[in-house]
Amino acid sequence: MSDYSFVGKERVRPDAGDKVAGRTPYIHDLVRPGMLHGKIKFSEHAHARIKHIDTSRAKRLPGVRAVITAYDTPEVRVGFLADNFALKRDKVRQFRDEVAAVAAIDPDIAREAVELIDVEYEPLPGVFSPHDALRPGAPLVHEVDARGRPRTSNLVDLKYGHHTGDLEAMKRASRHVVEGYYTTPRIQQSCMGTAGCIAEFDGHGNLTIYAKTQIPFLAQRDFTKALEAMGLEGCGARVVVPALGGGFGTGLDTHCYEHIAILLAHKTGLPVKILYDREEEFAYLSPRQSAETRVVQGCDANGLLTFRIVEVLQDNGAYTSWGATYPSVMMLPVTSLYRVPAVSFDAKIVYTNNTYCQAMRGYGNPEVTFPIESNLDELAREAGIDPLELRRKNANQPGDESPMKFRIATCGLDDCLKAVGQGLHWTEKQGQGRKDARGRALGVGVASLVHVGGSGRIYRSDGSGIAIRLDDFGHAHVAYGGVEMGQGLVSSLTVAVAESLGIMPEQVHLNQTDTAACPWDVGTHASRGAFMACNAAIRATKLLRDKLFALCPGVFEEIAGKASAKGKSKDEAAKIVGAPGKPEDYELKHALVTKRGLPDEAWAKVDLAKVLRAVHFRQAGTMLSAEYFYEPPSELPDWEKGIGNMSAAYTWGAQGVEVAVDEATGEVEVLRMINALDVGHVLSPQALKGQVYGGIAQGLGYALYEEIKSDQGRVLNAGFTDYKIPTASEMRFPIDLVFVETEDPNGPFGSKGVGEPGLVPTAPAIGNAIFDAVGVRLKELPMTPERVSVAIDAKGRIDR
Amino acid sequence: MRAELRFTLNGAAVEAFVQPQARLLDVLRDTLGATGTKEGCSEGECGACTVLIDGRAVASCLFPALEAEGKRVVTVEGLRQDNGDPSAVQRAFIDKGGVQCGFCTPGMVMATTALLAENPAPTDDEIRAGLVGNLCRCTGYVQIIDAVKQAAGELATKERS
C-alpha cells in the first residue's frame, strides 16, 4: 500500500544508545557554576492559620545563603485559577503547602536548615472528602477567590456539562436500565526521575530555568508573570528541558517549587537547584484526582443504547491545577464512546484539604471509562445480551457525528472489538464457569476506549511550531518545542523528517527543548506529541524541498556534469545532464538529488550536501531553513454545553482480558490480554509498542494495586515500599497487540495519537472479567484481594 | 572526620575522602562524577542505583561507601567493550526498545548483566524474578524482557564460539 522508506519500519530509538550508557543528563545530573541547593519547609497541618514563622536559627546555620518566606518575598501566584501562592502567607490548606525555603551550599545543610525553621500555627478544622466539603457550614478551604471576592462554598468555579437528546423520551423508550456508583482512587504518576529544577539569573535579570516540564512555553508565560510580580518587568524567562525521566502529566503545570527556586536564585544571585526525593515526590507532588461517579444507561429490546447519564464528583484538593479540568476530557467518552442518542453529564469539582491533584495520563478518561464500561457490562447482562455483542451493536462508525459534535472521520472500534473477541476465544470462554488446575475461577472481560487522537484543544492555540535548518553536510537540525519524556517522540519525529524531506534518519538531529531555540508549542499532552510534530514536520519539509528545488536548476547540472565528465569532453557532459530544468524536475530521496529524465547512474545522483554547499558558498549564497506553525483543524469546545470537535482525529480501541480469581483469597491474576488499537497508521513500531505496553502496566496498577492512602490530608504511603507499582512479575501475562490501520486523513502518514489509550480500558476490562469468573461486580478501584474477597463473601450471603 | 577510600571503578583505581556514613551512590555521582547511576527512591526499592560490586548487583543507595574499600565496582559507564561498542546487554536494550525515559535503564542494564553472569540461560520467570527489584514506569517491561532474552542468546552464542 505505501512505499515509505522509514515510516512503519522497525528502527531503534535515536536516544537509546546514550540512555543505556548512562550518558543522558537528567535534571538530577545537571550542575551549574556556583550552584546552591534549595529545600522547602512544608506545612505541618492540613488546614491552619500561620501565626508566626521564625527563620533566625536557620539563617545562622553555616553554609546557608538564604531563607525565604511569604513575608520577605514578592507574592507569586500559581495555579489554573491563580488560587495558589509560591509561599503561603496567612494559612495553609494542605500538607503540601510551602511555608518557607532555604538555599545552602549543599543539600545536607539545606535539609538541616529547614528543620531549624519554627512555624507557629493555629489549627483549623479541615474537610477531607468532597461530601464533607459540600456539607452546609463546612469550613471553607478558600474564603476568597483569586480576585479577592468572598466565596460561599467549596465548589471550584469551573463549569462542565453536556445535555443532548431527549433524555426523558429515551428513558421511556428503554427496555432495560441499569444504575451504578463507582469510585476511582488517587494514584501517583510515579515517574522514575523525581521532580526538580535549576533557576538562575543573568546580570540583567533574565531568568534561565532548567525545568522538568511538559509545557515549556506555557511555563515560560507563568515564569514571565512571576518575574513581573518580582519587579523584573521586561525581563526574559528561558525554559530549558533536560531529559525528563518520565512525565505522565506531572509536568503540565508550573509548580511552587519552581517559583521558589526562582525566588531563591534571585535573592542569592546564584543558580539554585531544588530536587525532590522520592518521599517528597509522593507527599508533595500532586496525584491523579479521585472520582465518584454515578452512571445510568439504558438500551432497547435489541440492545441499542438509548441514553447515558454520568455524574462525577471530584476531590480536587486544596488548589487548582490544569488537573481540575479533567471533566473536559471525561466528556469525550461520556458523549462519544458508542452511539448514544441522549446524554447527560455533570461534574462537580470540590476543594478539600487533601493534596491538590494534577494531570495524569488519560486525564479524566480512565476515571469515567471504568464506570461507563462496568455499567455497560451490567446492562448487557440485564438485557441478556452477550457483552461483546452489545458493544459491537453500538460501536461508532466512520462518518458519525457524536453528541459532542465530534466529526469521526476514521473509526476502527468494531474491528478492534472483533479482534479482541477472536484473540480471546470469547464465545468459547465467556460465561462458561470455568476453573483452572488450581481451582481458580476463570473469566473473560472486554472494555473499549475513545481518546483524542489528533491533539486535544484546551487552549486557544493547539499549535506546534517547528524550525528545520539544513547544514553544509546534508544534515537537518530540527528545533521542536514538544518534549521527549520517554514516549518516543524522538523516534516518530526523526522518521517523519527523514521520510518527508528525503534524507536518512541518521542525518536528522533533534534540538529539544529550549524556548530560546524552539518555536512555540502548547505542550506535550493529550497524546499529541507525534501527531503534532510529524504534521508540522511534513509541512516544514515541503517548504524546504520547494526552496531546494528552486535552487537546483544550473547547480545540479554543474555538479552532475562534473561527475559524468570522466573520459568525456565538457560539451558531451553538458549534453548528458541537459540544460537547467524546472524546479519540479528535481527529486530528493535518501539524501540524493536526482533529475527527471536522467539515467539511473551514480553520476546522476547528487549528494544533497554538495548542492547545499554550492548554493551556500557563493555570492548572495543561501542557507536552507524553514519554519512552520501547524494548527490542527479542531474546535475549542464550549465546556458548559459540552459541544465542540476538540480533536482533529479520534483514537479507538478495545482490550480483552482473561483472569483467574482465587475465591479463597480474592487474588486476581491476569492470564492474558488482547489489546486492539486503531492507530491510524503505524509510524514507529518500537515506540508504539512501548507506549501501549507501558500504558497497560499503568492500567493494571490502577485496576489492581495502586492507591494513595491518606489520613486527614496526610499521605500515608509515601514511597515504593508502601505504594506498589507493577513490577516485571505482575506483567508476566502474554499480551497480543493488534494495530488496526484506518489511515486518518488528518493524521501524519495517516497516524493518530497513541500516548494515553493503553491504560484507559484496562480496569473495566479486568472488572468485567472478574464478574464473568465469580459473578461479583467490583465498583471501587483498586480491585484488591480484600475488596474482591468482601464482594465474594457478600454474594455468598445473598446466594444463601 | 573523613576517611580515605580506595577501590577499582570500571577497571581504574580511584581514591576519595568520604564521610564515614557516605553512601556509595553519592560517592559515585558527586565525588567521582559517575552520574550514569541514578537515584530513584533512596530506600533500595526501585533499583535505579544498581551497580556491581565484585560482580554482585547492589543497590548503591543503601551501600556504605567505605565498604567498597578494595573492591571492584562497575557502573553503567564501565560496561562498554574495549572498542567502545555497547555490551551485549546494552545492545539488546537498544535493539529491543527496552528503553523509554531511560531513568531506570542504567539500573536495569546492570541488574541484567549480573543476572546473566549468574544464570546465562534464564527462563522468562527467572528473568522476571531477577528484575523484580528494578522498577520501570514507562515500558511495561515487555520489551525489557525481550532485551534480556536477546542478550542471553547472544552471550550463549559467544560462549560456544
PDB file of C-alpha atoms in Angstrom, chain A residues 12-13 15-17 19-26 28-29 187-194 245-246 248 277-278 360-361 484-487 685-687 689-691 693-695 697-698 706 718-721 723-729 731-733 735, chain B residues 19 21 29-30 35-43 45-48 76-80 84 86 89-91 93-106 109 125 127-129 131-143 145-146:
ATOM      1  CA  VAL A  12      15.855   1.638  17.206  1.00  0.00           C
ATOM      2  CA  ARG A  13      15.249   4.803  19.205  1.00  0.00           C
ATOM      3  CA  ASP A  15      18.285   8.249  22.100  1.00  0.00           C
ATOM      4  CA  ALA A  16      18.663   4.635  23.267  1.00  0.00           C
ATOM      5  CA  GLY A  17      22.457   4.444  22.843  1.00  0.00           C
ATOM      6  CA  LYS A  19      20.479   6.085  27.711  1.00  0.00           C
ATOM      7  CA  VAL A  20      21.906   2.558  28.012  1.00  0.00           C
ATOM      8  CA  ALA A  21      25.349   4.078  28.550  1.00  0.00           C
ATOM      9  CA  GLY A  22      24.210   6.426  31.325  1.00  0.00           C
ATOM     10  CA  ARG A  23      25.222   9.428  29.190  1.00  0.00           C
ATOM     11  CA  THR A  24      21.839  11.168  29.136  1.00  0.00           C
ATOM     12  CA  PRO A  25      21.726  14.113  31.554  1.00  0.00           C
ATOM     13  CA  TYR A  26      18.578  14.481  33.651  1.00  0.00           C
ATOM     14  CA  HIS A  28      19.413  15.222  38.730  1.00  0.00           C
ATOM     15  CA  ASP A  29      22.744  15.252  36.892  1.00  0.00           C
ATOM     16  CA  ILE A 187      -2.854   7.466  42.326  1.00  0.00           C
ATOM     17  CA  GLN A 188       0.691   8.705  41.853  1.00  0.00           C
ATOM     18  CA  GLN A 189       2.271   9.187  38.446  1.00  0.00           C
ATOM     19  CA  SER A 190       5.471   7.636  39.816  1.00  0.00           C
ATOM     20  CA  CYS A 191       7.967   8.985  37.310  1.00  0.00           C
ATOM     21  CA  MET A 192      11.231   7.153  37.894  1.00  0.00           C
ATOM     22  CA  GLY A 193      13.017  10.511  37.718  1.00  0.00           C
ATOM     23  CA  THR A 194      11.754  12.724  40.542  1.00  0.00           C
ATOM     24  CA  GLY A 245      12.755  10.791  33.436  1.00  0.00           C
ATOM     25  CA  GLY A 246       9.022  10.352  32.851  1.00  0.00           C
ATOM     26  CA  PHE A 248       2.741  11.227  32.820  1.00  0.00           C
ATOM     27  CA  ASP A 277      13.447  12.941  46.776  1.00  0.00           C
ATOM     28  CA  ARG A 278      11.026  10.038  46.420  1.00  0.00           C
ATOM     29  CA  MET A 360      -2.100  12.144  34.873  1.00  0.00           C
ATOM     30  CA  ARG A 361      -2.025  10.158  31.670  1.00  0.00           C
ATOM     31  CA  GLU A 484      10.508  13.804  24.823  1.00  0.00           C
ATOM     32  CA  MET A 485       9.593  12.234  28.138  1.00  0.00           C
ATOM     33  CA  GLY A 486      10.139   8.612  27.249  1.00  0.00           C
ATOM     34  CA  GLN A 487       7.206   8.156  24.899  1.00  0.00           C
ATOM     35  CA  PRO A 685       6.633   0.188  15.750  1.00  0.00           C
ATOM     36  CA  GLN A 686       9.007   0.012  18.708  1.00  0.00           C
ATOM     37  CA  ALA A 687       7.868   3.318  20.194  1.00  0.00           C
ATOM     38  CA  LYS A 689       4.534  -0.930  21.308  1.00  0.00           C
ATOM     39  CA  GLY A 690       6.388   0.664  24.206  1.00  0.00           C
ATOM     40  CA  GLN A 691       3.611   3.197  24.692  1.00  0.00           C
ATOM     41  CA  TYR A 693       2.684  -1.973  26.868  1.00  0.00           C
ATOM     42  CA  GLY A 694       3.591   0.812  29.292  1.00  0.00           C
ATOM     43  CA  GLY A 695       0.024   2.069  29.302  1.00  0.00           C
ATOM     44  CA  ALA A 697       1.119  -1.707  33.011  1.00  0.00           C
ATOM     45  CA  GLN A 698      -0.223   1.582  34.396  1.00  0.00           C
ATOM     46  CA  GLU A 706      -2.393   1.484  43.332  1.00  0.00           C
ATOM     47  CA  ALA A 718       4.861   7.995  50.531  1.00  0.00           C
ATOM     48  CA  GLY A 719       7.306   5.549  48.973  1.00  0.00           C
ATOM     49  CA  PHE A 720       7.624   2.433  46.850  1.00  0.00           C
ATOM     50  CA  THR A 721       7.717   0.268  49.988  1.00  0.00           C
ATOM     51  CA  TYR A 723       2.862   2.170  47.270  1.00  0.00           C
ATOM     52  CA  LYS A 724       3.260  -0.689  44.836  1.00  0.00           C
ATOM     53  CA  ILE A 725       3.510  -0.122  41.102  1.00  0.00           C
ATOM     54  CA  PRO A 726       3.572  -3.178  38.820  1.00  0.00           C
ATOM     55  CA  THR A 727       6.927  -4.947  38.520  1.00  0.00           C
ATOM     56  CA  ALA A 728       8.131  -7.360  35.855  1.00  0.00           C
ATOM     57  CA  SER A 729       6.493 -10.067  37.928  1.00  0.00           C
ATOM     58  CA  MET A 731       3.472  -8.030  33.970  1.00  0.00           C
ATOM     59  CA  ARG A 732       4.066 -11.731  33.320  1.00  0.00           C
ATOM     60  CA  PHE A 733       0.919 -12.370  31.237  1.00  0.00           C
ATOM     61  CA  ILE A 735      -0.163  -9.506  25.595  1.00  0.00           C
TER      62      ILE A 735
ATOM     63  CA  GLN B  19      32.288  10.903  55.341  1.00  0.00           C
ATOM     64  CA  GLN B  21      28.295   7.480  56.715  1.00  0.00           C
ATOM     65  CA  ARG B  29      27.763  10.543  41.460  1.00  0.00           C
ATOM     66  CA  ASP B  30      29.013  13.574  43.375  1.00  0.00           C
ATOM     67  CA  THR B  35      26.282  10.199  37.099  1.00  0.00           C
ATOM     68  CA  GLY B  36      25.104   7.288  34.959  1.00  0.00           C
ATOM     69  CA  THR B  37      23.961   5.610  38.170  1.00  0.00           C
ATOM     70  CA  LYS B  38      20.578   7.082  39.145  1.00  0.00           C
ATOM     71  CA  GLU B  39      18.841   7.718  42.431  1.00  0.00           C
ATOM     72  CA  GLY B  40      15.173   6.783  42.220  1.00  0.00           C
ATOM     73  CA  CYS B  41      13.969   6.134  45.749  1.00  0.00           C
ATOM     74  CA  SER B  42      16.837   6.177  48.294  1.00  0.00           C
ATOM     75  CA  GLU B  43      15.494   3.071  50.010  1.00  0.00           C
ATOM     76  CA  GLU B  45      13.064  -0.345  46.324  1.00  0.00           C
ATOM     77  CA  CYS B  46      13.458   0.839  42.715  1.00  0.00           C
ATOM     78  CA  GLY B  47      16.836  -0.474  41.555  1.00  0.00           C
ATOM     79  CA  ALA B  48      17.804   2.641  39.543  1.00  0.00           C
ATOM     80  CA  VAL B  76      26.900   1.600  33.664  1.00  0.00           C
ATOM     81  CA  GLU B  77      29.809   3.698  32.360  1.00  0.00           C
ATOM     82  CA  GLY B  78      32.036   0.639  32.657  1.00  0.00           C
ATOM     83  CA  LEU B  79      30.001  -1.793  30.584  1.00  0.00           C
ATOM     84  CA  ARG B  80      31.098  -0.820  27.101  1.00  0.00           C
ATOM     85  CA  GLY B  84      33.793   1.396  22.595  1.00  0.00           C
ATOM     86  CA  PRO B  86      27.966  -1.208  23.859  1.00  0.00           C
ATOM     87  CA  VAL B  89      23.197  -6.352  27.252  1.00  0.00           C
ATOM     88  CA  GLN B  90      23.272  -2.666  26.313  1.00  0.00           C
ATOM     89  CA  ARG B  91      22.980  -3.564  22.623  1.00  0.00           C
ATOM     90  CA  PHE B  93      18.179  -2.957  25.247  1.00  0.00           C
ATOM     91  CA  ILE B  94      18.745  -0.677  22.246  1.00  0.00           C
ATOM     92  CA  ASP B  95      17.637  -3.277  19.701  1.00  0.00           C
ATOM     93  CA  LYS B  96      14.520  -4.406  21.521  1.00  0.00           C
ATOM     94  CA  GLY B  97      13.294  -0.998  22.671  1.00  0.00           C
ATOM     95  CA  GLY B  98      13.783  -1.742  26.357  1.00  0.00           C
ATOM     96  CA  VAL B  99      14.481   1.959  26.822  1.00  0.00           C
ATOM     97  CA  GLN B 100      11.962   4.782  27.132  1.00  0.00           C
ATOM     98  CA  CYS B 101      12.513   7.670  29.539  1.00  0.00           C
ATOM     99  CA  GLY B 102      15.782   5.953  30.364  1.00  0.00           C
ATOM    100  CA  PHE B 103      15.927   6.753  34.059  1.00  0.00           C
ATOM    101  CA  CYS B 104      15.606   3.120  35.162  1.00  0.00           C
ATOM    102  CA  THR B 105      17.767   1.932  32.274  1.00  0.00           C
ATOM    103  CA  PRO B 106      21.239   2.034  33.868  1.00  0.00           C
ATOM    104  CA  VAL B 109      21.125  -2.919  32.443  1.00  0.00           C
ATOM    105  CA  ASP B 125      10.106 -16.431  35.041  1.00  0.00           C
ATOM    106  CA  ILE B 127      14.237 -13.102  34.204  1.00  0.00           C
ATOM    107  CA  ARG B 128      11.200 -11.558  35.861  1.00  0.00           C
ATOM    108  CA  ALA B 129      12.367 -12.713  39.272  1.00  0.00           C
ATOM    109  CA  LEU B 131      14.426  -7.887  37.631  1.00  0.00           C
ATOM    110  CA  VAL B 132      11.680  -7.686  40.243  1.00  0.00           C
ATOM    111  CA  GLY B 133      13.753  -5.175  42.210  1.00  0.00           C
ATOM    112  CA  ASN B 134      14.025  -2.806  39.246  1.00  0.00           C
ATOM    113  CA  LEU B 135      11.004  -0.602  38.710  1.00  0.00           C
ATOM    114  CA  CYS B 136      10.078   0.910  35.352  1.00  0.00           C
ATOM    115  CA  ARG B 137       7.034   3.112  34.803  1.00  0.00           C
ATOM    116  CA  CYS B 138       7.301   3.514  31.014  1.00  0.00           C
ATOM    117  CA  THR B 139       7.759   0.203  29.271  1.00  0.00           C
ATOM    118  CA  GLY B 140       5.515  -2.322  30.973  1.00  0.00           C
ATOM    119  CA  TYR B 141       8.707  -4.440  30.999  1.00  0.00           C
ATOM    120  CA  VAL B 142       7.744  -6.385  27.848  1.00  0.00           C
ATOM    121  CA  GLN B 143      10.496  -5.045  25.604  1.00  0.00           C
ATOM    122  CA  ILE B 145      12.279  -8.921  28.938  1.00  0.00           C
ATOM    123  CA  ASP B 146      12.746  -9.283  25.165  1.00  0.00           C
TER     124      ASP B 146
END
